[in-house]
Amino acid sequence: MGIHNKLIIKCILLSIGCLLRFREKYKYKRRKNKRLICDKLDENCILNNKKIRFINLLGRGGYNKVFCFVNLNDGSCHINLQVIVDSTVTNYEKLLKCGVGCCFRFTGTLILSPVQNKEKKGLLQHNVELTLTDNNIHSFEIYGENLNPQSYPLSKKSHNKEFLREVAHLRPRSYFISSVIRVRNALAIATHLFFQSRGFLYIHTPLITTSDCEGGGEMFTVTTLLDENTSGDYLVNYKKDFFNKQAFLTVSGQLSLENICSAMGDVYTFGPTFRAELSHTSRHLAEFWMIEPEIAFSDLYDTMELAESYIKYCIEYVLNNNFCDLYYFETNVEEGLIERLKNVLNENFVRITYTNVINLLMEFSSTFETPVSWGMDLQSEHERFVAEKIFKKPVIVYNYPKDLKAFYMKLNKDNKTVAAMDVLVPKIGEVIGGSQREDNLELLDKMIKEKKLNMDSYWWYRQLRQYGSHPHSGFGLGFERLIMLITGVDNIKDTIPFPRYHGHAEF
């Protein structure tokens, strides 16, 4: 073994040792006595009548003269833990007055539940329950009462998704949204694990920009000139603005990401983006999150490979870590969800050119509201038809007409198409858009002019081609659409805690 390899192994061992020591040294000890309901609570927990403490929100319950039972949920999973409180426990009468939504601390003893493997409306149940019977060792504390139980919006009955959006500040208490949030968290973790394990650097790109990455013009302006030009011709002098020029909320971090890719290799960003689209569809938001990797020394086919691998990795991660939530979605949102996800894992994505897709769609032209022709931008009905009806699996469509795509995409040899691709999935349509970037300065300038963009706004982007460029590619994935794919949720407004869309920015 060479000296170089020995040094590498030594560094790895030192890193592992440091990690283990740091993990031991910097434990978060404040909650060491608190158990999460998502922990494995079974007969292995029932040892020597050991006391266990839970701090949770009160779900549903009932009572009689002998005991009171409370269904607890702390948000760690959708499974409730049943707590049985004996009437002899101190302050028992106060417990009877509490309604749905109260917050408690219970310290009791776990016992095996008399009824095993319970299930109700797709909600798994624990095989154990917490009992409070002995005043000397058991107790509870009411942290926060429901002061207005009669007006509490989340009653015992189920609510439709439209109503839950109206009470977005409370809807995380519902089984549906809490499951979505846990899956969202898992996918965020999976995203970083996927790219970090492949040597990508995580980059924070700016949220305020002066460049329009997509060239669509659907951007939110950032300005401090609120009282300027409120009459007359309404012309705004942006030279007097905070940045001395017009600035916007970003629609993509890609252009900034390319700067760092040119110097440091494979990179990715994961953060919020904004589009001022007057859209009320089930697939669009004004504020959403995007995952955008940029791959050095790569072409379009490398990007297609990375996109497929990333989606499959995320699906597998959620199957392994959030099965209870997927079970809830399968029984309450989409029947057959888990089997569909496993099929995506086990099958290769279809790869087909835009031209061939148009030829296929023309065979079903009478099916669509929008006529099919070469050069058209595929509509949602076309995208879903390709993924749901023709191939019945995810599809990667590539080599689009250059007039449909952004200025930075690499021109193909036919001079009619660019090296661009979209990943289409059943029920949603497009979830990923990507391309190989144009690294030829002359061709890039030509595309900027053809798109009638301001050349001066992209001076820094053009310099990447002036001062030593290289082939590179990447994609953008709408995080909320990925959540739709994996949960079966049919409206993007239910995949983010506080949805922002046209006419709606509450909370």
Short mmCIF file of N, CA and C in Angstrom, two decimals, residues 314-410:
data_model
loop_
_atom_site.label_atom_id
_atom_site.label_comp_id
_atom_site.label_asym_id
_atom_site.label_seq_id
_atom_site.Cartn_x
_atom_site.Cartn_y
_atom_site.Cartn_z
N CYS A 314 -34.42 9.14 -3.39
CA CYS A 314 -35.40 9.77 -2.49
C CYS A 314 -36.56 8.83 -2.18
N ILE A 315 -37.03 8.12 -3.20
CA ILE A 315 -38.13 7.18 -2.98
C ILE A 315 -37.71 6.08 -2.02
N GLU A 316 -36.53 5.53 -2.25
CA GLU A 316 -36.05 4.45 -1.38
C GLU A 316 -35.85 4.94 0.05
N TYR A 317 -35.36 6.16 0.19
CA TYR A 317 -35.13 6.71 1.53
C TYR A 317 -36.45 6.83 2.30
N VAL A 318 -37.48 7.32 1.65
CA VAL A 318 -38.78 7.48 2.33
C VAL A 318 -39.41 6.12 2.61
N LEU A 319 -39.27 5.18 1.69
CA LEU A 319 -39.78 3.83 1.94
C LEU A 319 -39.12 3.21 3.17
N ASN A 320 -37.85 3.49 3.36
CA ASN A 320 -37.11 2.90 4.48
C ASN A 320 -37.32 3.65 5.79
N ASN A 321 -37.61 4.94 5.71
CA ASN A 321 -37.63 5.76 6.93
C ASN A 321 -39.00 6.33 7.29
N ASN A 322 -39.95 6.31 6.38
CA ASN A 322 -41.27 6.91 6.64
C ASN A 322 -42.39 5.98 6.21
N PHE A 323 -42.23 4.71 6.48
CA PHE A 323 -43.22 3.76 6.00
C PHE A 323 -44.59 4.00 6.64
N CYS A 324 -44.61 4.39 7.90
CA CYS A 324 -45.90 4.65 8.57
C CYS A 324 -46.66 5.77 7.86
N ASP A 325 -45.93 6.82 7.46
CA ASP A 325 -46.57 7.92 6.75
C ASP A 325 -47.05 7.47 5.37
N LEU A 326 -46.25 6.68 4.68
CA LEU A 326 -46.68 6.17 3.37
C LEU A 326 -47.90 5.28 3.52
N TYR A 327 -47.96 4.52 4.62
CA TYR A 327 -49.12 3.68 4.87
C TYR A 327 -50.37 4.55 5.05
N TYR A 328 -50.20 5.66 5.74
CA TYR A 328 -51.33 6.59 5.90
C TYR A 328 -51.78 7.11 4.54
N PHE A 329 -50.83 7.54 3.70
CA PHE A 329 -51.19 8.07 2.38
C PHE A 329 -51.83 6.98 1.51
N GLU A 330 -51.35 5.77 1.63
CA GLU A 330 -51.92 4.68 0.83
C GLU A 330 -53.38 4.43 1.19
N THR A 331 -53.70 4.53 2.47
CA THR A 331 -55.06 4.23 2.91
C THR A 331 -55.99 5.44 2.88
N ASN A 332 -55.44 6.64 2.77
CA ASN A 332 -56.27 7.84 2.82
C ASN A 332 -56.14 8.75 1.61
N VAL A 333 -55.10 8.58 0.80
CA VAL A 333 -54.87 9.49 -0.33
C VAL A 333 -54.84 8.75 -1.66
N GLU A 334 -53.95 7.78 -1.81
CA GLU A 334 -53.81 7.06 -3.08
C GLU A 334 -53.67 5.57 -2.84
N GLU A 335 -54.66 4.81 -3.23
CA GLU A 335 -54.59 3.36 -3.11
C GLU A 335 -53.51 2.82 -4.05
N GLY A 336 -52.68 1.93 -3.54
CA GLY A 336 -51.61 1.36 -4.34
C GLY A 336 -50.36 2.21 -4.42
N LEU A 337 -50.26 3.23 -3.55
CA LEU A 337 -49.12 4.16 -3.59
C LEU A 337 -47.79 3.44 -3.41
N ILE A 338 -47.70 2.60 -2.40
CA ILE A 338 -46.42 1.95 -2.08
C ILE A 338 -45.97 1.06 -3.23
N GLU A 339 -46.88 0.34 -3.84
CA GLU A 339 -46.53 -0.51 -4.98
C GLU A 339 -46.07 0.34 -6.15
N ARG A 340 -46.73 1.48 -6.37
CA ARG A 340 -46.31 2.38 -7.46
C ARG A 340 -44.89 2.88 -7.24
N LEU A 341 -44.57 3.26 -6.02
CA LEU A 341 -43.23 3.74 -5.72
C LEU A 341 -42.19 2.64 -5.93
N LYS A 342 -42.52 1.43 -5.53
CA LYS A 342 -41.59 0.32 -5.73
C LYS A 342 -41.38 0.04 -7.22
N ASN A 343 -42.42 0.22 -8.01
CA ASN A 343 -42.28 0.03 -9.46
C ASN A 343 -41.34 1.07 -10.06
N VAL A 344 -41.44 2.32 -9.58
CA VAL A 344 -40.53 3.36 -10.07
C VAL A 344 -39.08 2.99 -9.75
N LEU A 345 -38.87 2.41 -8.57
CA LEU A 345 -37.52 2.00 -8.18
C LEU A 345 -36.97 0.92 -9.09
N ASN A 346 -37.82 0.00 -9.49
CA ASN A 346 -37.35 -1.21 -10.17
C ASN A 346 -37.31 -1.10 -11.69
N GLU A 347 -37.81 0.00 -12.25
CA GLU A 347 -37.83 0.14 -13.71
C GLU A 347 -37.00 1.34 -14.15
N ASN A 348 -36.39 1.21 -15.32
CA ASN A 348 -35.64 2.32 -15.90
C ASN A 348 -36.60 3.36 -16.46
N PHE A 349 -36.25 4.62 -16.34
CA PHE A 349 -37.05 5.67 -16.94
C PHE A 349 -36.94 5.58 -18.46
N VAL A 350 -38.04 5.85 -19.13
CA VAL A 350 -38.03 5.90 -20.59
C VAL A 350 -37.29 7.16 -21.03
N ARG A 351 -36.48 7.05 -22.08
CA ARG A 351 -35.80 8.22 -22.64
C ARG A 351 -36.19 8.33 -24.11
N ILE A 352 -36.75 9.48 -24.47
CA ILE A 352 -37.29 9.65 -25.81
C ILE A 352 -37.14 11.11 -26.23
N THR A 353 -36.85 11.36 -27.50
CA THR A 353 -36.68 12.73 -27.97
C THR A 353 -38.02 13.44 -28.07
N TYR A 354 -37.95 14.75 -28.00
CA TYR A 354 -39.15 15.58 -28.16
C TYR A 354 -39.85 15.27 -29.49
N THR A 355 -39.08 15.14 -30.56
CA THR A 355 -39.66 14.87 -31.89
C THR A 355 -40.44 13.58 -31.89
N ASN A 356 -39.91 12.54 -31.28
CA ASN A 356 -40.62 11.25 -31.23
C ASN A 356 -41.85 11.32 -30.34
N VAL A 357 -41.79 12.12 -29.29
CA VAL A 357 -42.97 12.31 -28.44
C VAL A 357 -44.09 12.98 -29.23
N ILE A 358 -43.74 14.01 -30.00
CA ILE A 358 -44.75 14.69 -30.82
C ILE A 358 -45.38 13.72 -31.80
N ASN A 359 -44.57 12.87 -32.42
CA ASN A 359 -45.10 11.87 -33.36
C ASN A 359 -46.07 10.92 -32.67
N LEU A 360 -45.75 10.52 -31.44
CA LEU A 360 -46.64 9.64 -30.69
C LEU A 360 -47.94 10.35 -30.34
N LEU A 361 -47.84 11.58 -29.89
CA LEU A 361 -49.04 12.33 -29.48
C LEU A 361 -49.96 12.61 -30.66
N MET A 362 -49.40 12.78 -31.84
CA MET A 362 -50.22 13.03 -33.03
C MET A 362 -51.17 11.87 -33.31
N GLU A 363 -50.79 10.68 -32.90
CA GLU A 363 -51.66 9.52 -33.10
C GLU A 363 -52.91 9.60 -32.22
N PHE A 364 -52.85 10.46 -31.18
CA PHE A 364 -53.99 10.62 -30.27
C PHE A 364 -54.47 12.07 -30.28
N SER A 365 -54.29 12.77 -31.39
CA SER A 365 -54.54 14.21 -31.46
C SER A 365 -55.96 14.59 -31.05
N SER A 366 -56.93 13.73 -31.32
CA SER A 366 -58.32 14.05 -30.98
C SER A 366 -58.57 14.04 -29.47
N THR A 367 -57.60 13.53 -28.72
CA THR A 367 -57.75 13.41 -27.26
C THR A 367 -57.53 14.74 -26.55
N PHE A 368 -56.81 15.67 -27.17
CA PHE A 368 -56.32 16.85 -26.46
C PHE A 368 -57.08 18.12 -26.81
N GLU A 369 -57.15 19.02 -25.83
CA GLU A 369 -57.73 20.34 -26.08
C GLU A 369 -56.78 21.20 -26.90
N THR A 370 -55.48 21.10 -26.63
CA THR A 370 -54.47 21.87 -27.36
C THR A 370 -53.93 21.03 -28.50
N PRO A 371 -54.03 21.50 -29.76
CA PRO A 371 -53.55 20.73 -30.91
C PRO A 371 -52.06 20.42 -30.78
N VAL A 372 -51.66 19.28 -31.32
CA VAL A 372 -50.28 18.83 -31.24
C VAL A 372 -49.55 19.15 -32.54
N SER A 373 -48.39 19.78 -32.43
CA SER A 373 -47.56 20.07 -33.60
C SER A 373 -46.12 20.25 -33.15
N TRP A 374 -45.18 19.99 -34.06
CA TRP A 374 -43.77 20.16 -33.71
C TRP A 374 -43.48 21.64 -33.47
N GLY A 375 -42.79 21.92 -32.40
CA GLY A 375 -42.47 23.29 -32.03
C GLY A 375 -43.34 23.84 -30.91
N MET A 376 -44.40 23.11 -30.56
CA MET A 376 -45.28 23.55 -29.48
C MET A 376 -44.66 23.21 -28.13
N ASP A 377 -45.04 23.97 -27.12
CA ASP A 377 -44.65 23.68 -25.75
C ASP A 377 -45.63 22.66 -25.19
N LEU A 378 -45.14 21.53 -24.75
CA LEU A 378 -46.03 20.49 -24.23
C LEU A 378 -46.83 21.02 -23.05
N GLN A 379 -48.13 20.83 -23.09
CA GLN A 379 -49.00 21.24 -21.99
C GLN A 379 -49.11 20.11 -20.97
N SER A 380 -49.70 20.42 -19.84
CA SER A 380 -49.84 19.41 -18.79
C SER A 380 -50.57 18.18 -19.28
N GLU A 381 -51.60 18.37 -20.10
CA GLU A 381 -52.36 17.22 -20.60
C GLU A 381 -51.49 16.31 -21.47
N HIS A 382 -50.56 16.91 -22.22
CA HIS A 382 -49.66 16.10 -23.05
C HIS A 382 -48.63 15.37 -22.19
N GLU A 383 -48.06 16.08 -21.23
CA GLU A 383 -47.04 15.48 -20.36
C GLU A 383 -47.62 14.29 -19.59
N ARG A 384 -48.80 14.48 -19.03
CA ARG A 384 -49.40 13.40 -18.26
C ARG A 384 -49.82 12.23 -19.14
N PHE A 385 -50.28 12.53 -20.34
CA PHE A 385 -50.68 11.45 -21.25
C PHE A 385 -49.48 10.57 -21.60
N VAL A 386 -48.34 11.21 -21.84
CA VAL A 386 -47.13 10.46 -22.18
C VAL A 386 -46.72 9.55 -21.02
N ALA A 387 -46.74 10.09 -19.79
CA ALA A 387 -46.28 9.33 -18.63
C ALA A 387 -47.33 8.33 -18.13
N GLU A 388 -48.62 8.69 -18.22
CA GLU A 388 -49.67 7.85 -17.65
C GLU A 388 -50.24 6.83 -18.63
N LYS A 389 -50.46 7.26 -19.87
CA LYS A 389 -51.17 6.41 -20.83
C LYS A 389 -50.24 5.65 -21.77
N ILE A 390 -49.24 6.35 -22.30
CA ILE A 390 -48.39 5.71 -23.29
C ILE A 390 -47.36 4.79 -22.63
N PHE A 391 -46.60 5.32 -21.67
CA PHE A 391 -45.52 4.53 -21.08
C PHE A 391 -45.82 4.01 -19.68
N LYS A 392 -46.75 4.67 -18.97
CA LYS A 392 -47.15 4.24 -17.62
C LYS A 392 -45.97 4.19 -16.64
N LYS A 393 -45.06 5.13 -16.77
CA LYS A 393 -43.89 5.22 -15.91
C LYS A 393 -43.22 6.57 -16.15
N PRO A 394 -42.23 6.94 -15.35
CA PRO A 394 -41.51 8.20 -15.61
C PRO A 394 -40.82 8.19 -16.97
N VAL A 395 -40.84 9.35 -17.60
CA VAL A 395 -40.30 9.50 -18.96
C VAL A 395 -39.37 10.72 -18.99
N ILE A 396 -38.23 10.58 -19.64
CA ILE A 396 -37.32 11.71 -19.86
C ILE A 396 -37.40 12.10 -21.33
N VAL A 397 -37.93 13.29 -21.57
CA VAL A 397 -38.03 13.83 -22.94
C VAL A 397 -36.87 14.80 -23.14
N TYR A 398 -36.15 14.66 -24.26
CA TYR A 398 -34.97 15.50 -24.45
C TYR A 398 -34.87 16.01 -25.88
N ASN A 399 -33.94 16.95 -26.08
CA ASN A 399 -33.71 17.63 -27.37
C ASN A 399 -34.96 18.40 -27.82
N TYR A 400 -35.25 19.47 -27.09
CA TYR A 400 -36.41 20.32 -27.37
C TYR A 400 -36.06 21.39 -28.41
N PRO A 401 -37.06 21.93 -29.10
CA PRO A 401 -36.82 23.07 -30.00
C PRO A 401 -36.21 24.23 -29.22
N LYS A 402 -35.24 24.89 -29.82
CA LYS A 402 -34.51 25.95 -29.11
C LYS A 402 -35.40 27.12 -28.74
N ASP A 403 -36.46 27.37 -29.53
CA ASP A 403 -37.34 28.50 -29.25
C ASP A 403 -38.15 28.31 -27.97
N LEU A 404 -38.24 27.08 -27.48
CA LEU A 404 -39.03 26.80 -26.28
C LEU A 404 -38.23 26.95 -25.00
N LYS A 405 -36.92 26.96 -25.12
CA LYS A 405 -36.08 26.86 -23.94
C LYS A 405 -35.26 28.12 -23.70
N ALA A 406 -34.59 28.14 -22.55
CA ALA A 406 -33.85 29.33 -22.10
C ALA A 406 -32.58 29.53 -22.92
N PHE A 407 -32.03 30.73 -22.82
CA PHE A 407 -30.89 31.15 -23.65
C PHE A 407 -29.61 30.38 -23.37
N TYR A 408 -29.46 29.82 -22.18
CA TYR A 408 -28.19 29.23 -21.76
C TYR A 408 -28.03 27.77 -22.19
N MET A 409 -29.03 27.19 -22.86
CA MET A 409 -28.98 25.77 -23.20
C MET A 409 -28.17 25.54 -24.47
N LYS A 410 -27.40 24.46 -24.48
CA LYS A 410 -26.46 24.20 -25.57
C LYS A 410 -27.19 23.84 -26.85
#
